[in-house]
Amino acid sequence: MVKIEAIIQPFKLEEVKEALKGIGIDGMTVTEVRGHGRQKGHKEMYRGREYNVDLLPKIKIEMVVPSSRQEEVIRTLSAAAKTGKIGDGKIFVYEVVEAIRIRNDERGETAL
Amino acid sequence: MVKIEAIIQPFKLEEVKEALKGIGIDGMTVTEVRGHGRQKGHKEMYRGREYNVDLLPKIKIEMVVPSSRQEEVIRTLSAAAKTGKIGDGKIFVYEVVEAIRIRNDERGETAL
Amino acid sequence: MVKIEAIIQPFKLEEVKEALKGIGIDGMTVTEVRGHGRQKGHKEMYRGREYNVDLLPKIKIEMVVPSSRQEEVIRTLSAAAKTGKIGDGKIFVYEVVEAIRIRNDERGETAL
Amino acid sequence: MSYRIVALLALCASTLLSQQTPSGTEAELNALRAAVKASQSAGDNAWMLMSSALVLLMTGPGLALFYSGLVRKKNVLGTMMQSFVMMAVITLVWFVCGYSLAFGEGSRFLGGLQYLFLNGVGAEPNADYAGTIPHQTFMVYQLMFAIITPALIAGAFAERVRFGAMILFCTLWTFIVYFPAAHMVWGKGGLLNAFQNGPIPVFDFAGGTVVHITSGFSALVCAIYLGKRKGYPVEPMKPHSLVLSFIGACLLWVGWFGFNAGSALAASGLATSAFVTTHFASAAGAVSWMLAERFRTGKASALGAISGSVAGLATVTQGAGFVAPYAGVVIGFIAGIVCFYMVTVAKNKLGYDDSLDAFGVHGVGGLMGCTLTGIFATRTVNDALKNAAGEPLALGWVDGNTTQILNQLAGAGIGIALAVVGTLVCLKLTELVTPIRMEVREETEGMDLTLHGEEGYNFEA
Amino acid sequence: MSYRIVALLALCASTLLSQQTPSGTEAELNALRAAVKASQSAGDNAWMLMSSALVLLMTGPGLALFYSGLVRKKNVLGTMMQSFVMMAVITLVWFVCGYSLAFGEGSRFLGGLQYLFLNGVGAEPNADYAGTIPHQTFMVYQLMFAIITPALIAGAFAERVRFGAMILFCTLWTFIVYFPAAHMVWGKGGLLNAFQNGPIPVFDFAGGTVVHITSGFSALVCAIYLGKRKGYPVEPMKPHSLVLSFIGACLLWVGWFGFNAGSALAASGLATSAFVTTHFASAAGAVSWMLAERFRTGKASALGAISGSVAGLATVTQGAGFVAPYAGVVIGFIAGIVCFYMVTVAKNKLGYDDSLDAFGVHGVGGLMGCTLTGIFATRTVNDALKNAAGEPLALGWVDGNTTQILNQLAGAGIGIALAVVGTLVCLKLTELVTPIRMEVREETEGMDLTLHGEEGYNFEA
Amino acid sequence: MSYRIVALLALCASTLLSQQTPSGTEAELNALRAAVKASQSAGDNAWMLMSSALVLLMTGPGLALFYSGLVRKKNVLGTMMQSFVMMAVITLVWFVCGYSLAFGEGSRFLGGLQYLFLNGVGAEPNADYAGTIPHQTFMVYQLMFAIITPALIAGAFAERVRFGAMILFCTLWTFIVYFPAAHMVWGKGGLLNAFQNGPIPVFDFAGGTVVHITSGFSALVCAIYLGKRKGYPVEPMKPHSLVLSFIGACLLWVGWFGFNAGSALAASGLATSAFVTTHFASAAGAVSWMLAERFRTGKASALGAISGSVAGLATVTQGAGFVAPYAGVVIGFIAGIVCFYMVTVAKNKLGYDDSLDAFGVHGVGGLMGCTLTGIFATRTVNDALKNAAGEPLALGWVDGNTTQILNQLAGAGIGIALAVVGTLVCLKLTELVTPIRMEVREETEGMDLTLHGEEGYNFEA
Ligand SMILES: Nc1ncnc2c1ncn2[C@@H]1O[C@H](COP(=O)(O)OP(=O)(O)O)[C@@H](O)[C@H]1O
Ligand SMILES: Nc1ncnc2c1ncn2[C@@H]1O[C@H](COP(=O)(O)OP(=O)(O)O)[C@@H](O)[C@H]1O
Ligand SMILES: Nc1ncnc2c1ncn2[C@@H]1O[C@H](COP(=O)(O)OP(=O)(O)O)[C@@H](O)[C@H]1O
């Protein structure tokens, strides 16, 4: 099993979710994060004090999937999240040692 | 060392925390996330526009623990978080390569 | 590639970010989390009901970096985040299997 | 409007006329008298319309914010709606028959039906109640009281009551408890009406008994009857936004000027006096609650300060237009300490779950206020009650009338009995029609989603 | 101030004098008359100043909160600013020439220039408009209406219009639509002014036509002209904080008392009557919208309840001072149901994106209110229109005057035509100067950051 | 109440009597005079009670929201409490001796003790101050000013001052700075009282000097004395909720009508005039601040718009009832630009940390307003000052009185000196008792947790 973690633009969430459902990926966990990278931030100004905001709102999606589906998920996700502009985000992949479904203590890929 | 990551129902947080303290697991990091899986979402309605909300509030707990305690932690956590209903959540386990305590630069299991 | 994940004090974020920029680490993702550990929490009181709050606001920083830079990043980060007091936080390191830049589907270290 | 215009025209006419006649004639004087009456009415009506608006402001957004800030995020809209729906529903009830049942001429216990659909309630003043303002002004002002009273009770069943059941209960309650209480204390011929020969004369200037005792004791009954919120007191149930509660409390303070000073029913010196005692009691209540907290827990809290001010306000309501400014300070001070004790110590000991302390603040405050009015009421402030010779009567203990306190206690007792029995009746009746409590799953998910299909905050980008 | 002081001095003088002369002389009577006039003015002025404050409160924070709660978090400040900037800019326009163009004596369609820079607008009453209050009071009261009207339109282009363009558009619109509309209906010699011999007498007590029809239909034109928000209706665009909208709606309700009851221009029985119908319509609108929701979707929502109350208020505005309390209930009830249908069903079918339903609530409500006033207006409430013999004229259908409804429809038609054409003209003129819509990137990032360089919430520690 | 009732009774009596006697007798005229007096009082009292409520609304929730929105989330309750506790504590001080020290008859610098515990302050008007309203109304209205003034200072030490120390400091400050300032400018026999033969006649209609100069300059002293917040200006300290600040600013605007127009102490034409200049200055201030921002940074911000409006309001306060509407526009416009410069440029250059710009807005605005009043004050607006022949005196430069500006500057100078010295004294005295600043750890954790043991928001489910 692997965990696929994607950092995407917030306004792409709906589209990505639909695309993943399309290939039968239902289980996922979503977090609001802020990201820093090549994408330029913006300036804010409060009574003459200037703030350079370089942490921009992003959405992190995490899915644990069977290793066999890794490439398919990456492709689908990347396609749905792409705008082609800087800031589109990244996908990272990690090994998962074990998965447990709390409801019934199932383990491994059947727990996903 | 392994990281044990659990996605649980928000109202179970207190109970899980107590259970883990019970077995001497003190260090943990908690994040508010939203999850999608088999659990059905709900409908919201704003002036005739209907929204199907399928990302539901969940709590993610992360603990890095010595590999030797993995099973004990999983068992305790799972027991405390279980209601037996769909949506109870998952536990995932990952390898950890290194751990450092920032305060004194201790490394490895003593840093947990 | 490795993922370096640091849990730090919120008021240290600015300093840490600058320090990392200083060694050329630009890409990072930041999450607001709450942490539990040795640091004592505080009491809150609402109309006679007392709450022991033991989940304290923390910031989680995640960076995926080439394995070669692991030690340098840890050192810089730890130095910038240190106050020497309990609660300074932890750094954890994980293996990363793959990295993809969504914008152009670059893979591996060039995607970081 | 007609009588104003007539008056003005008459005045103009007389001005013209008077240029022909050498000295003031009867017609001229009558024109002047009518004009003065109109102008007195304008001043008083300006204040009473504004007071009506202020009392509505107390319910929405005042009370809605105060209460909804104290609940968990998932119940914020549901709690606001409990206040708001009273603004809507009780208004219609009042229009149909509520005003008549409260203020119509009827028995000692309930008004009659002559004002059904506000029949006969027009621009002409009703001298039984307020001789200088349109009868409709009095009617709409009193409506605002009828709205806020059941909305106060909602504090006791917040976070666990179904919406429809809450509406049904509160509507029934208005009939079974509020209209009788209002009629007895303020209505023509009412049992407790001190100003209209009620056999047990009770001084209740702005509703300490009618509003706070009834709603507060009803809230206690509801809280016990309904049982605790799921998870109480183990799960944390911190107020989700004291910021909202703070705004609400400030608006309550400001709105209470309409409530208490408006109860003079004129922009008179008595209105000013009630305004002053009200303000002083609120301030003193905030100070004493903060001091109590400071001594008990080491920290004066924002929630404490605003609770103290509300306690002071609720407690001074009954005496506002009867007591001197210093008494406002004393009453407020006592209120802050006693209500602090009720809410932080006694409630936890007794173990009922009155989520928003409707009983601890309004019930207890109302009861104290009723009693203290018997002590501090004085003819130097309010000389409306006279003996045959036209001299103002001694009012409270400070005036030497040591027995008034018994009347006050009798009034409070009747109010409490009515509230307790009436609430039980209403709860039973409601349950015949629909379950009152939310299901466990609904309670966990929250009122906003399960009852209203919305969320209070959608902060995701 | 002067005439007050003179009056008081005169009164004192006469008091002194009268101790010498045996009976009331002409001088004494005149002094009394002046004093009565001053005191009538005090009462009415108190109410009208307060009403002015209440109408400003409706725009800021009332409308600003109501609207900004309904948008996404990233647009909260931008939406608030659309209301706030009207408070600032329209005030200056009004000072320079706006008041004169609306209320100066001019043609049937537009006022003249005699009040440029408020020249001649002082403490003396202007008997054409309000004989008992300073002319300046009338001026500033009317200003508050001129502020809120364009602010209402902003509901239709929220979340996508550039700030400068919005200011320019609204300022032009005030000249091309609002001043003519206000003059025609309320101005001396206006085409539709029922009280000053307008050839098509329209009853518009507080601006159903002048405020709600004009802004509502203009909003529709804007919404269609500008096109939908990027992503609408696929992307979720949930209200980011119904809590804000709720507070706003309550303040609108309270402020509307100033709007409608203030339109009596005196603290009179007519003011009370308008106050009552306003309150009843709001309550009835909330109830009927909730019922409609309950039947259609199973749940009465908080957004529904507050929308219904605003619909009731907007709809009763035109008739507030002409209809009886029961009619307030009826009008409100109809408003809630029809506007519910417009906003939840018709809008989705027609497919335009009127983000905050300025058309569905204000346009539709205004139009209904205009018509219903033709039915329910009655001389028993408002007897200001008289025949030669001084008897009050029949007003609406209920009085037996079946033709007034045609005048009302004619007035509405003129208002709609003016709004539609005027809005198109203003949009074109604005586009000559500056693009109106935000760029796609700006829309995605939100108004707060791109237009104002700020964020509404910075909740990170 | 008594004199009202007597008047009404007398009026009724005379009505009855007059049906027997053929023409107006002295008794009838006297009854009418009393009735007119009562009715004048009703109108004025209605407005003044409402104004009192409005000024309280300015502090809570107005100022509390405005300030607390500008701080970081962890200090939101602490900042609100700084306003709220003034509503509580200063009220008690005022009751005990404050009113007497400010408005009792005493020396040129401070009032006497005759009104201790409000002894002798009743329903009868005090003709020295306001001849048509109950003395208690005047008292409670002035109390609201005494509350908001120290609350304004709190802006300068927000986010770093301990709660107890803040209360102690502000209470001392009220004695050492506020009561003397109020007495000198407005008190009977005061040094600067233009209407009661003060040797240095200063025109201060609603407290430009008494409220804004004193609090503003005291804030500067405090900001420097206390030093910067930990981390300033490196750490980001963005306003945590401009939404709150926006609501607060709107309520300040609305409440300021009570502050300025209420200062006419009657519902007179002068009240209207002050209302109008106030509104105009606020609008102009918002516009000019937005323009300044637009030119300097390219974007007009919401924080800028509301700051500009507050600057306009603070600056026009001194002249509100002395200057013409156009002058309101001019004063507001200047205020917006100068305060913008102070707050965004000068402050950063000078390097003090006046967290919420109490000095940059209130101090600077007050000083400008004091000076500009010397220029724009005119007898065409305010003719209360007369020469021996009863003709109104020339007031400001525009009336040809070129020297008044010197009086104004002298007044401002005295106000500044008093504020600076008084504040230093109070700071020293406070430090004798308790440390003023929070510890570093407390500052990091925030006021809400460390001082009050609460959190403003608990948004976790
Ligand atoms: N090395 C990294 N480790 C963790 N997160 C990263 C890393 N690089 C980028 N990110 C995340 O990806 C987001 C987009 O990256 P950015 O460099 O701005 O654009 P792009 O992915 O198009 O090159 C960032 O905002 C950040 O959240
Ligand atoms: N494959 C997955 N990867 C990551 N998170 C998941 C995955 N499957 C489920 N989750 C998380 O677990 C939560 C519960 O899952 P769900 O399928 O609803 O119930 P259950 O765990 O009882 O089968 C989800 O809301 C989501 O946050
Ligand atoms: N074993 C762990 N797994 C995950 N997070 C941890 C663990 N131990 C500590 N943390 C995180 O690090 C933070 C600081 O830890 P704490 O024990 O309070 O101080 P210190 O790191 O100085 O010993 C905690 O609040 C928590 O967020």
Short mmCIF file of C-alpha atoms in Angstrom, two decimals, chain E residues 47-60 63 82-83 86-91 93-95 98-99 102-103 133 136-154 170 173-175 177-183 185-187 204-216 252 254-266 274 278 313-314 316-321 362, chain F residues 253 257 275 279-280:
data_model
loop_
_atom_site.label_atom_id
_atom_site.label_comp_id
_atom_site.label_asym_id
_atom_site.label_seq_id
_atom_site.Cartn_x
_atom_site.Cartn_y
_atom_site.Cartn_z
CA TRP E 47 -38.18 60.77 16.34
CA MET E 48 -36.91 61.89 12.95
CA LEU E 49 -33.27 62.20 14.06
CA MET E 50 -33.53 58.76 15.53
CA SER E 51 -35.18 57.48 12.39
CA SER E 52 -32.35 58.93 10.33
CA ALA E 53 -29.86 57.09 12.49
CA LEU E 54 -31.89 53.89 12.14
CA VAL E 55 -31.93 54.10 8.35
CA LEU E 56 -28.17 54.60 8.31
CA LEU E 57 -27.89 51.60 10.61
CA MET E 58 -29.74 49.60 7.96
CA THR E 59 -26.98 50.18 5.43
CA GLY E 60 -24.07 49.96 7.82
CA LEU E 63 -27.14 45.49 4.82
CA GLN E 82 -19.93 48.21 -1.43
CA SER E 83 -22.36 49.29 1.25
CA MET E 86 -22.24 54.44 -0.56
CA MET E 87 -22.50 55.89 2.95
CA ALA E 88 -19.51 58.04 2.10
CA VAL E 89 -19.90 58.93 -1.56
CA ILE E 90 -23.65 59.44 -1.86
CA THR E 91 -23.49 61.72 1.16
CA VAL E 93 -23.26 63.91 -3.84
CA TRP E 94 -26.35 64.70 -1.81
CA PHE E 95 -24.63 67.69 -0.24
CA GLY E 98 -28.45 65.45 -4.88
CA TYR E 99 -30.93 66.86 -2.42
CA ALA E 102 -34.56 65.15 -5.73
CA PHE E 103 -36.50 67.63 -3.64
CA ILE E 133 -39.21 69.51 11.83
CA GLN E 136 -32.24 69.89 7.54
CA THR E 137 -33.75 66.97 9.39
CA PHE E 138 -35.89 66.15 6.39
CA MET E 139 -32.84 66.54 4.16
CA VAL E 140 -30.61 64.20 6.15
CA TYR E 141 -33.40 61.67 6.62
CA GLN E 142 -33.94 61.50 2.87
CA LEU E 143 -30.19 61.19 2.38
CA MET E 144 -30.23 57.91 4.24
CA PHE E 145 -32.69 56.58 1.65
CA ALA E 146 -30.47 57.75 -1.19
CA ILE E 147 -27.60 55.81 0.40
CA ILE E 148 -29.29 52.48 0.85
CA THR E 149 -30.93 52.30 -2.55
CA PRO E 150 -27.80 51.87 -4.69
CA ALA E 151 -26.30 49.75 -1.91
CA LEU E 152 -29.16 47.30 -2.43
CA ILE E 153 -28.27 46.87 -6.11
CA ALA E 154 -24.79 45.78 -5.15
CA CYS E 170 -23.74 53.71 -8.48
CA TRP E 173 -27.26 55.56 -11.23
CA THR E 174 -28.16 57.89 -8.42
CA PHE E 175 -28.36 60.74 -10.88
CA VAL E 177 -32.48 56.73 -11.74
CA TYR E 178 -32.75 57.66 -8.08
CA PHE E 179 -33.10 61.43 -8.14
CA PRO E 180 -35.77 61.34 -10.87
CA ALA E 181 -37.64 58.53 -9.14
CA ALA E 182 -37.56 60.28 -5.77
CA HIS E 183 -38.63 63.55 -7.34
CA VAL E 185 -42.95 60.27 -6.33
CA TRP E 186 -42.11 62.54 -3.42
CA GLY E 187 -40.80 65.82 -4.80
CA ASP E 204 -45.66 55.23 -1.89
CA PHE E 205 -45.28 55.74 1.81
CA ALA E 206 -41.67 54.80 2.37
CA GLY E 207 -40.21 53.90 -0.98
CA GLY E 208 -41.63 50.68 -2.35
CA THR E 209 -41.34 52.19 -5.79
CA VAL E 210 -38.58 54.72 -5.20
CA VAL E 211 -36.28 52.34 -3.37
CA HIS E 212 -37.21 48.72 -3.92
CA ILE E 213 -38.58 48.60 -7.46
CA THR E 214 -35.79 50.79 -8.80
CA SER E 215 -32.99 48.95 -7.05
CA GLY E 216 -34.52 45.52 -7.60
CA LEU E 252 -32.51 45.58 9.04
CA VAL E 254 -35.03 47.16 13.64
CA GLY E 255 -33.76 49.83 11.28
CA TRP E 256 -36.80 49.47 9.06
CA PHE E 257 -38.86 51.07 11.81
CA GLY E 258 -36.93 54.23 11.06
CA PHE E 259 -37.44 53.67 7.35
CA ASN E 260 -41.19 53.12 7.42
CA ALA E 261 -42.46 54.70 10.63
CA GLY E 262 -40.03 57.56 10.10
CA SER E 263 -41.71 58.22 6.78
CA ALA E 264 -44.60 59.72 8.72
CA LEU E 265 -42.10 62.55 9.24
CA ALA E 266 -43.45 63.02 12.77
CA ALA E 274 -46.61 52.31 10.00
CA THR E 278 -43.99 47.01 9.26
CA LEU E 313 -40.33 44.40 5.03
CA ALA E 314 -39.53 45.31 1.44
CA VAL E 316 -44.85 46.44 3.04
CA THR E 317 -42.72 49.52 2.55
CA GLN E 318 -44.94 51.10 -0.05
CA GLY E 319 -48.12 50.72 1.93
CA ALA E 320 -46.80 50.97 5.47
CA GLY E 321 -48.58 54.23 6.31
CA HIS E 362 -36.50 43.83 -3.52
CA TRP F 253 -20.80 56.26 13.15
CA PHE F 257 -25.13 61.04 16.31
CA PHE F 275 -26.23 65.63 13.19
CA HIS F 279 -22.55 62.72 9.12
CA PHE F 280 -20.87 64.82 6.47
#
